[in-house]
mmCIF file of C-alpha atoms and ligand atoms in Angstrom:
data_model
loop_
_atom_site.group_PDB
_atom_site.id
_atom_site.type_symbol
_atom_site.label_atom_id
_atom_site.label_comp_id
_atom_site.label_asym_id
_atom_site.label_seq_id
_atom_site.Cartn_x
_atom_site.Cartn_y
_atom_site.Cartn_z
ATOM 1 C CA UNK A 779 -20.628 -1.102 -8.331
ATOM 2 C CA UNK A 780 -21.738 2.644 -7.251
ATOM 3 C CA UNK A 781 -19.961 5.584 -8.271
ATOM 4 C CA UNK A 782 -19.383 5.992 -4.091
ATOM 5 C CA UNK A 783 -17.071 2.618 -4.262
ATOM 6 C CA UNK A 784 -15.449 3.302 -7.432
ATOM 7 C CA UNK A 785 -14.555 7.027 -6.041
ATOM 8 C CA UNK A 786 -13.454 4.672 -2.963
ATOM 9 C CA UNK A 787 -11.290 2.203 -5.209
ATOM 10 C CA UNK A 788 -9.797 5.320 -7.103
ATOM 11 C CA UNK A 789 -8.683 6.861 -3.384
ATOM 12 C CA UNK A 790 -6.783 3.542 -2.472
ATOM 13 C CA UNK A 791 -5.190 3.658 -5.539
ATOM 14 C CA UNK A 792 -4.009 6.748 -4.927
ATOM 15 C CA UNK A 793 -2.644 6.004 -1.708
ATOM 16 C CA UNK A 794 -0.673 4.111 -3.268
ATOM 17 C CA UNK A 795 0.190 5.406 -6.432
ATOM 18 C CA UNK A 796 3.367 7.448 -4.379
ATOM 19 C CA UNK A 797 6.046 6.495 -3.129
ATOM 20 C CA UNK A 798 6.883 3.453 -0.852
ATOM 21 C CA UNK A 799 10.338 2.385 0.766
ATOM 22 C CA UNK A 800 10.841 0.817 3.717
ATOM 23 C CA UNK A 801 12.246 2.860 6.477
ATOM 24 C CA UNK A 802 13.654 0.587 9.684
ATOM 25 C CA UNK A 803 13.539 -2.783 10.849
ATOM 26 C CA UNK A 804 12.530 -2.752 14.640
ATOM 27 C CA UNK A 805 13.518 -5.713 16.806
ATOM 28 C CA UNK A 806 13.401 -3.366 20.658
ATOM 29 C CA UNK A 807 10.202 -1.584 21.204
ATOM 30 C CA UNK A 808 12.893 1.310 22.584
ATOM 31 C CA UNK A 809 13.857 1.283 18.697
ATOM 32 C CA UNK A 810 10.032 2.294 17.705
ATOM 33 C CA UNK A 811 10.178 5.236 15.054
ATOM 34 C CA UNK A 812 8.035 8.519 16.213
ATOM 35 C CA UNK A 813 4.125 7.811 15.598
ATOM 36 C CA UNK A 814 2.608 7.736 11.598
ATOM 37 C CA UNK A 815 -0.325 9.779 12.074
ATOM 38 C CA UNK A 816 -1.827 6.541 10.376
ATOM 39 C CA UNK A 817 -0.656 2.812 11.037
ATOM 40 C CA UNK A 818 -1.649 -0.432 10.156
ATOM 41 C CA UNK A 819 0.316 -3.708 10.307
ATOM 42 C CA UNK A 820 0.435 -6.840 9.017
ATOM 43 C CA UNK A 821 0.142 -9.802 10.807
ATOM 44 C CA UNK A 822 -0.651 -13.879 9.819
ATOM 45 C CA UNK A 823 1.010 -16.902 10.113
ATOM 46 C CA UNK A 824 4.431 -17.890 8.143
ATOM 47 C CA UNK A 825 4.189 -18.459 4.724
ATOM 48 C CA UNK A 826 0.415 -17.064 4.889
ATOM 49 C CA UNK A 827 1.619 -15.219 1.470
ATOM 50 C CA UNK A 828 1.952 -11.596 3.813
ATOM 51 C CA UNK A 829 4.909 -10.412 1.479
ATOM 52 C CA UNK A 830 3.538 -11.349 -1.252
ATOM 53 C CA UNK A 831 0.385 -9.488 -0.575
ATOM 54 C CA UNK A 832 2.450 -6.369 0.693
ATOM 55 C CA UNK A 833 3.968 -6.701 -2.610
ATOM 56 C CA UNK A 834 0.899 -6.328 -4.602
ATOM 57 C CA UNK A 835 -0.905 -3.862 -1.975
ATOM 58 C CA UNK A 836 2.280 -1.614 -2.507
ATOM 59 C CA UNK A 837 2.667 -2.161 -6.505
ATOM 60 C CA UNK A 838 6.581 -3.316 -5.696
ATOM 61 C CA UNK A 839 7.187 -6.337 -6.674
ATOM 62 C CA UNK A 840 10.017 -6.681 -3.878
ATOM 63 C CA UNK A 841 9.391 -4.592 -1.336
ATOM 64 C CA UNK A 842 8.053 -6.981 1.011
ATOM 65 C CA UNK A 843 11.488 -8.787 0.690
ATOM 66 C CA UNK A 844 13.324 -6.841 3.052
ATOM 67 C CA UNK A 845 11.135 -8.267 5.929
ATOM 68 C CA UNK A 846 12.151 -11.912 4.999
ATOM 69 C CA UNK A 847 16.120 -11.486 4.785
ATOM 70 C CA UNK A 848 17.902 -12.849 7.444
ATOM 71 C CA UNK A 849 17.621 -10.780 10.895
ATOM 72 C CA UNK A 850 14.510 -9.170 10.140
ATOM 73 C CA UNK A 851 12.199 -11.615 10.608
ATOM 74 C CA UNK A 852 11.539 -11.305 13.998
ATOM 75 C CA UNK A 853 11.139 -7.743 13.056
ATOM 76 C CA UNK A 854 8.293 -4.915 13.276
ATOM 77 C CA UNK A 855 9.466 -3.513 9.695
ATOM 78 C CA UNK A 856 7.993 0.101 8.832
ATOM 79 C CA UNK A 857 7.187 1.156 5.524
ATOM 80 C CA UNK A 858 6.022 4.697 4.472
ATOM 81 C CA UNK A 859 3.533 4.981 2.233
ATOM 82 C CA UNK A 860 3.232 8.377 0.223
ATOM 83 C CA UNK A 861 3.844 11.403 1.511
ATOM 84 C CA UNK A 862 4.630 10.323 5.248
ATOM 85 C CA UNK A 863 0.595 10.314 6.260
ATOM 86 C CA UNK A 864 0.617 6.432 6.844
ATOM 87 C CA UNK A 865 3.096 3.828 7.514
ATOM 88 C CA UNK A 866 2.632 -0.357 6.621
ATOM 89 C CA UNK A 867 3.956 -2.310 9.337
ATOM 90 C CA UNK A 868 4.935 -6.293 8.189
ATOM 91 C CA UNK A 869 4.742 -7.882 11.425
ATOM 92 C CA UNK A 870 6.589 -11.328 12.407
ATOM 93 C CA UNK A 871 5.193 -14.568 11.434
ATOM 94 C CA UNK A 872 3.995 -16.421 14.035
ATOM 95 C CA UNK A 873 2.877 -20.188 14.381
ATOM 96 C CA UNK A 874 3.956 -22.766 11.643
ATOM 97 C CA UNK A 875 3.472 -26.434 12.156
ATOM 98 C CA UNK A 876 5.989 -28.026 14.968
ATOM 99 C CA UNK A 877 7.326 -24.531 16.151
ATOM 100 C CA UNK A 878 4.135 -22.988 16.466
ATOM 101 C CA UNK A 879 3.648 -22.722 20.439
ATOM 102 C CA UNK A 880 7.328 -21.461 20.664
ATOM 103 C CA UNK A 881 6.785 -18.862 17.642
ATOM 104 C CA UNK A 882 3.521 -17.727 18.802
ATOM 105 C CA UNK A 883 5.157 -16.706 22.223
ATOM 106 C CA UNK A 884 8.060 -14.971 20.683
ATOM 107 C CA UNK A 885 5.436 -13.099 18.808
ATOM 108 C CA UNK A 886 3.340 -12.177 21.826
ATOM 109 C CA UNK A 887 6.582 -10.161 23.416
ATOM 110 C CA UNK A 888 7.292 -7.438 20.713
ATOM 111 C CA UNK A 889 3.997 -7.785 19.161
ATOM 112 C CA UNK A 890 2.595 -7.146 22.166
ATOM 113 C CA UNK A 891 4.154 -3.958 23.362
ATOM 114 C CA UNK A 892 3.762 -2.857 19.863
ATOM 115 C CA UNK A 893 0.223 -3.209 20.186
ATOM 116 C CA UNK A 894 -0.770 -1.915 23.299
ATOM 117 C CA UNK A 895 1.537 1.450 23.373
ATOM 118 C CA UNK A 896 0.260 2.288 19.319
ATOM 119 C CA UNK A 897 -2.506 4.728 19.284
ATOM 120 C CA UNK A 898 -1.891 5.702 16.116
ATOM 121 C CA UNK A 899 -2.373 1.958 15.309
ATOM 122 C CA UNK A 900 -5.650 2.122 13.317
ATOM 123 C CA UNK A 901 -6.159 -1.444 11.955
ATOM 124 C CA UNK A 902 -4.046 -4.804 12.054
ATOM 125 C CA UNK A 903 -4.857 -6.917 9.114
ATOM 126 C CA UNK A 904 -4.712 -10.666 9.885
ATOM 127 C CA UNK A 905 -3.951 -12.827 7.277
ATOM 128 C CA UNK A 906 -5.683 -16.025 7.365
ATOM 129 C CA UNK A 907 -4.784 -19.249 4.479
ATOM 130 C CA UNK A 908 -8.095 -19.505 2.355
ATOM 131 C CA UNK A 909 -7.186 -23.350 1.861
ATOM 132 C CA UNK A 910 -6.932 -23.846 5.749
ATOM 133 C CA UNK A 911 -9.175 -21.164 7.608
ATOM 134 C CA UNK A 912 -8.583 -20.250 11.515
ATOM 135 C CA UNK A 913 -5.916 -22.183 12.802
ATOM 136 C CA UNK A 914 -5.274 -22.227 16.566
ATOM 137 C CA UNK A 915 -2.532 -20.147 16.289
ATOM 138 C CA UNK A 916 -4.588 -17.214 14.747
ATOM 139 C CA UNK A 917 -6.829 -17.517 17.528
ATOM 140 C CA UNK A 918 -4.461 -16.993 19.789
ATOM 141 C CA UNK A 919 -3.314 -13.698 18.283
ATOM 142 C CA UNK A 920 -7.287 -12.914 18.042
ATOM 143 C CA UNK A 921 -7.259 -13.206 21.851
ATOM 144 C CA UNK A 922 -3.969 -10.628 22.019
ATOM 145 C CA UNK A 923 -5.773 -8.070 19.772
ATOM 146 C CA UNK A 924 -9.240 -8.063 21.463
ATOM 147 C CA UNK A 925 -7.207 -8.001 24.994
ATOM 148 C CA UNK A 926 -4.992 -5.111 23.684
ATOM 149 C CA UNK A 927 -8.551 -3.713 22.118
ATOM 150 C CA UNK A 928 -6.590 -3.021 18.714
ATOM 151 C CA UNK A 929 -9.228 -3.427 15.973
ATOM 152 C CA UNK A 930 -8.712 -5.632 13.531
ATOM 153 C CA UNK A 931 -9.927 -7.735 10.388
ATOM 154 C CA UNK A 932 -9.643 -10.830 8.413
ATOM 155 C CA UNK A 933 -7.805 -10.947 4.825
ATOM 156 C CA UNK A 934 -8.172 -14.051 3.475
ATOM 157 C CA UNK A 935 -4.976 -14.849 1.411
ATOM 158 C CA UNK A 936 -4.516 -17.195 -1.964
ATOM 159 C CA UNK A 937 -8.068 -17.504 -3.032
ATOM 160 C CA UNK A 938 -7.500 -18.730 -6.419
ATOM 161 C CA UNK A 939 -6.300 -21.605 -5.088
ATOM 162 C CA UNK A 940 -10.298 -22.008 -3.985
ATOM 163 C CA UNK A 941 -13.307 -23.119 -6.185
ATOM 164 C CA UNK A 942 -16.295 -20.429 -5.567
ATOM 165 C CA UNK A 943 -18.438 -22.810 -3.549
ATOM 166 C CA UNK A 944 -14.977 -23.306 -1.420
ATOM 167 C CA UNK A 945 -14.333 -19.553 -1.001
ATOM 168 C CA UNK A 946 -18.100 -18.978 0.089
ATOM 169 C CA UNK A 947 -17.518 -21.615 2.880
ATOM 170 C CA UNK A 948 -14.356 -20.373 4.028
ATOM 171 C CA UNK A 949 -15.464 -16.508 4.185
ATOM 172 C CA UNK A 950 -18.927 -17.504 5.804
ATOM 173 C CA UNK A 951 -16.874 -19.781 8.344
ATOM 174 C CA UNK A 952 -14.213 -16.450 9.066
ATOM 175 C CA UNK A 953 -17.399 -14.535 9.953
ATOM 176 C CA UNK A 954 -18.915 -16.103 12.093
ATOM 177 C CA UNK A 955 -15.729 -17.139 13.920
ATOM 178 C CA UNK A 956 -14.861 -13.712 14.273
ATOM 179 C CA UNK A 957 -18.304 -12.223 15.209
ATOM 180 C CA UNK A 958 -18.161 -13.104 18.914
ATOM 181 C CA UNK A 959 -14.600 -11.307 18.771
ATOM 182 C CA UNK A 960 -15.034 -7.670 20.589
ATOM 183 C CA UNK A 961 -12.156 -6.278 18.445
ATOM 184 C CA UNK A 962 -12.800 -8.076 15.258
ATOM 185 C CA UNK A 963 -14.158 -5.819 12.033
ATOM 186 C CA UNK A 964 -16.672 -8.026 10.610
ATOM 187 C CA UNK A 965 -16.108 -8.348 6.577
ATOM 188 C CA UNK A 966 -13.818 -10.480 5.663
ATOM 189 C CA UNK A 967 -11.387 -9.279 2.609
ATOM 190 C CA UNK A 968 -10.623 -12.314 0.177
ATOM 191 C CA UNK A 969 -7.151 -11.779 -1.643
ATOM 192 C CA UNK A 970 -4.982 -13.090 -4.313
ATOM 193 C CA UNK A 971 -1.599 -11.747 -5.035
ATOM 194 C CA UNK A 972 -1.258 -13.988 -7.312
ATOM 195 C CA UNK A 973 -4.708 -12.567 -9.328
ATOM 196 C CA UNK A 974 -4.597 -9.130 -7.805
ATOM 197 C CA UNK A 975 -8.163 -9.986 -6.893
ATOM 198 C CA UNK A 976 -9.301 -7.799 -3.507
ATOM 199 C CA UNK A 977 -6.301 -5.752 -3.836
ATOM 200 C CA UNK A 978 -7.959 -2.494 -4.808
ATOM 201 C CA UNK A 979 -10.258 -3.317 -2.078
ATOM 202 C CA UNK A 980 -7.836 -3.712 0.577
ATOM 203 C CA UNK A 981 -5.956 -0.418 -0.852
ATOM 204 C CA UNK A 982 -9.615 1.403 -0.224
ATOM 205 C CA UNK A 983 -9.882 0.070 2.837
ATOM 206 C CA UNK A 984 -6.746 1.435 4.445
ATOM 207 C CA UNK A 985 -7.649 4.752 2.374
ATOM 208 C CA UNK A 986 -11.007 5.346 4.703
ATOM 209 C CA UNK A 987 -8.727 4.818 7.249
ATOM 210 C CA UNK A 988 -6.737 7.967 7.060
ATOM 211 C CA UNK A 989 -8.899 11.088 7.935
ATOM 212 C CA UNK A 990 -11.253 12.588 4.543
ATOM 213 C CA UNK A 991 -8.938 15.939 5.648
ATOM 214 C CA UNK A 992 -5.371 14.720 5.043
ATOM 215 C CA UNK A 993 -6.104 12.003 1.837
ATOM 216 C CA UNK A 994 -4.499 13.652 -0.425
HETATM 217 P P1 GDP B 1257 4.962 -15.081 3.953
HETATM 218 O O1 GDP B 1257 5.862 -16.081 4.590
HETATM 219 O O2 GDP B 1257 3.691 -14.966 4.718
HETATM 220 O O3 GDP B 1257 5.601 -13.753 3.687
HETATM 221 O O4 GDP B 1257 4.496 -15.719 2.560
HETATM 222 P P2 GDP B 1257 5.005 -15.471 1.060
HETATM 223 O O5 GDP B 1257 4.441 -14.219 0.499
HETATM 224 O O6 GDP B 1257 6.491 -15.636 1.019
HETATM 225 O O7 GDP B 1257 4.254 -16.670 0.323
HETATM 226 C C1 GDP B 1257 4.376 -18.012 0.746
HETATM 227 C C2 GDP B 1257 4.102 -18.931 -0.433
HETATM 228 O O8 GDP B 1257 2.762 -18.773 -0.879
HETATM 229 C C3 GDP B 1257 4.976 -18.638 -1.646
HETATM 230 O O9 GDP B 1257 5.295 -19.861 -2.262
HETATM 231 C C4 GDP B 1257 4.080 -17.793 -2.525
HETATM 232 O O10 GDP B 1257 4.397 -17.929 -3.891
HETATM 233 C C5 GDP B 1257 2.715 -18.392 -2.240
HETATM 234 N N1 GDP B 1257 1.652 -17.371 -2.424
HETATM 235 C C6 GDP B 1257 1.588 -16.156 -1.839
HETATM 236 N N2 GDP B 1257 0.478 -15.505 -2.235
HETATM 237 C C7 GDP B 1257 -0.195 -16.312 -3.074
HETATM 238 C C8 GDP B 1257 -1.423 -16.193 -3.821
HETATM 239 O O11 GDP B 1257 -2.156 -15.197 -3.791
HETATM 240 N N3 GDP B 1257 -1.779 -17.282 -4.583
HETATM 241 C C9 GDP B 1257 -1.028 -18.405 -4.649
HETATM 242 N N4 GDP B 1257 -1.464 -19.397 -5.414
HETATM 243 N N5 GDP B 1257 0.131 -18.544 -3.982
HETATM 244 C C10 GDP B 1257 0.554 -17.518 -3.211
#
């Protein structure tokens, strides 16, 4: 690793170092807090492991929780991250087994508006099962994003449930999938909350996403 990623690494931890609390649950569009300067959600089917990985992005080992209690789960829920420069937004899950058309639909109407009235909406991170890939369902959000033309990129979630050869597969299959997308960032972020393996590099990423002025 260069000295250029680790000064990278060292700026996502930094990010996150501060403060984090969660600040409303939104279930109207009309209920949308004012603009972050910087936003990026969180998005992936149920029980992809998105708290989980919020958790360990953030350092709380709860604060995720809030998004899965009862009400909220149909929720845009805003988080603010340091001092105010970026908020994480834990989006609904969407698509699981038997209720997955109906899910993905209810998804597509908050989402949606969410998505397409957000400028300061810099990246939405899908989360995608390493043990199970692209299902349709994440396709169909894939669709939503490059229509709305909100960029966005693949985490891979729960890769030490993976042998390497596995993981290699999986990542090089995510790819290509996404390559044809219009909206799609290209590299694919492998995660375990579990490990903490790819946190630091998801932390990073989000860091080059706020502006070299106002980092810290
Ligand atoms: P959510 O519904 O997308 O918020 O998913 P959760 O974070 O609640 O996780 C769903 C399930 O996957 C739980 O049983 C977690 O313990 C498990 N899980 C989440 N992340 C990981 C991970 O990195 N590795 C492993 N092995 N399991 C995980």
């Amino acid at each position: 690793m260069g000295e250029r990623d680790e000064e990278r690494l060292e700026e996502g931890r930094m990010l996150f170092a501060g403060p984090v609390a969660f600040l409303l649950g939104v279930a109207d569009i009309a209920g949308l807090p004012p603009s972050f300067p910087v936003e990026v959600a969180f998005a992936g089917r149920s029980n992809v492991g998105k708290s989980s990985l919020i958790n360990a992005l953030t350092g709380r080992r709860d604060i995720a929780r809030v998004s899965n209690t009862p009400g909220r789960t149909r929720e845009l829920n805003f988080f603010t991250v340091g001092d105010g420069r970026l908020a994480v937004v834990d989006m609904p899950g969407y698509g699981y087994a038997r209720a997955e058309k109906r899910l993905v639909r209810q998804w597509q109407g908050l989402a949606r508006d969410y998505l397409r009235g957000r400028p300061s909406l810099r990246r939405v991170f899908v989360l995608i099962d390493a043990r199970h890939g692209i299902k349709p369902a994440d396709e169909a959000i894939f669709d939503l994003l490059d229509e709305a033309a909100v960029n966005y990129q693949p985490v891979l979630t729960k890769i030490d449930k993976l042998k390497p050869e596995a993981l290699e597969r999986v990542m090089a299959e995510t790819a290509e999938r996404l390559g044809k997308r219009p909206a799609a960032h290209p590299q694919v972020l492998a995660t375990s909350s579990v490990k903490s393996t790819g946190i630091p590099e998801l932390r990073a990423t989000i860091a080059r996403l706020i502006p070299a002025g106002s980092r810290s």
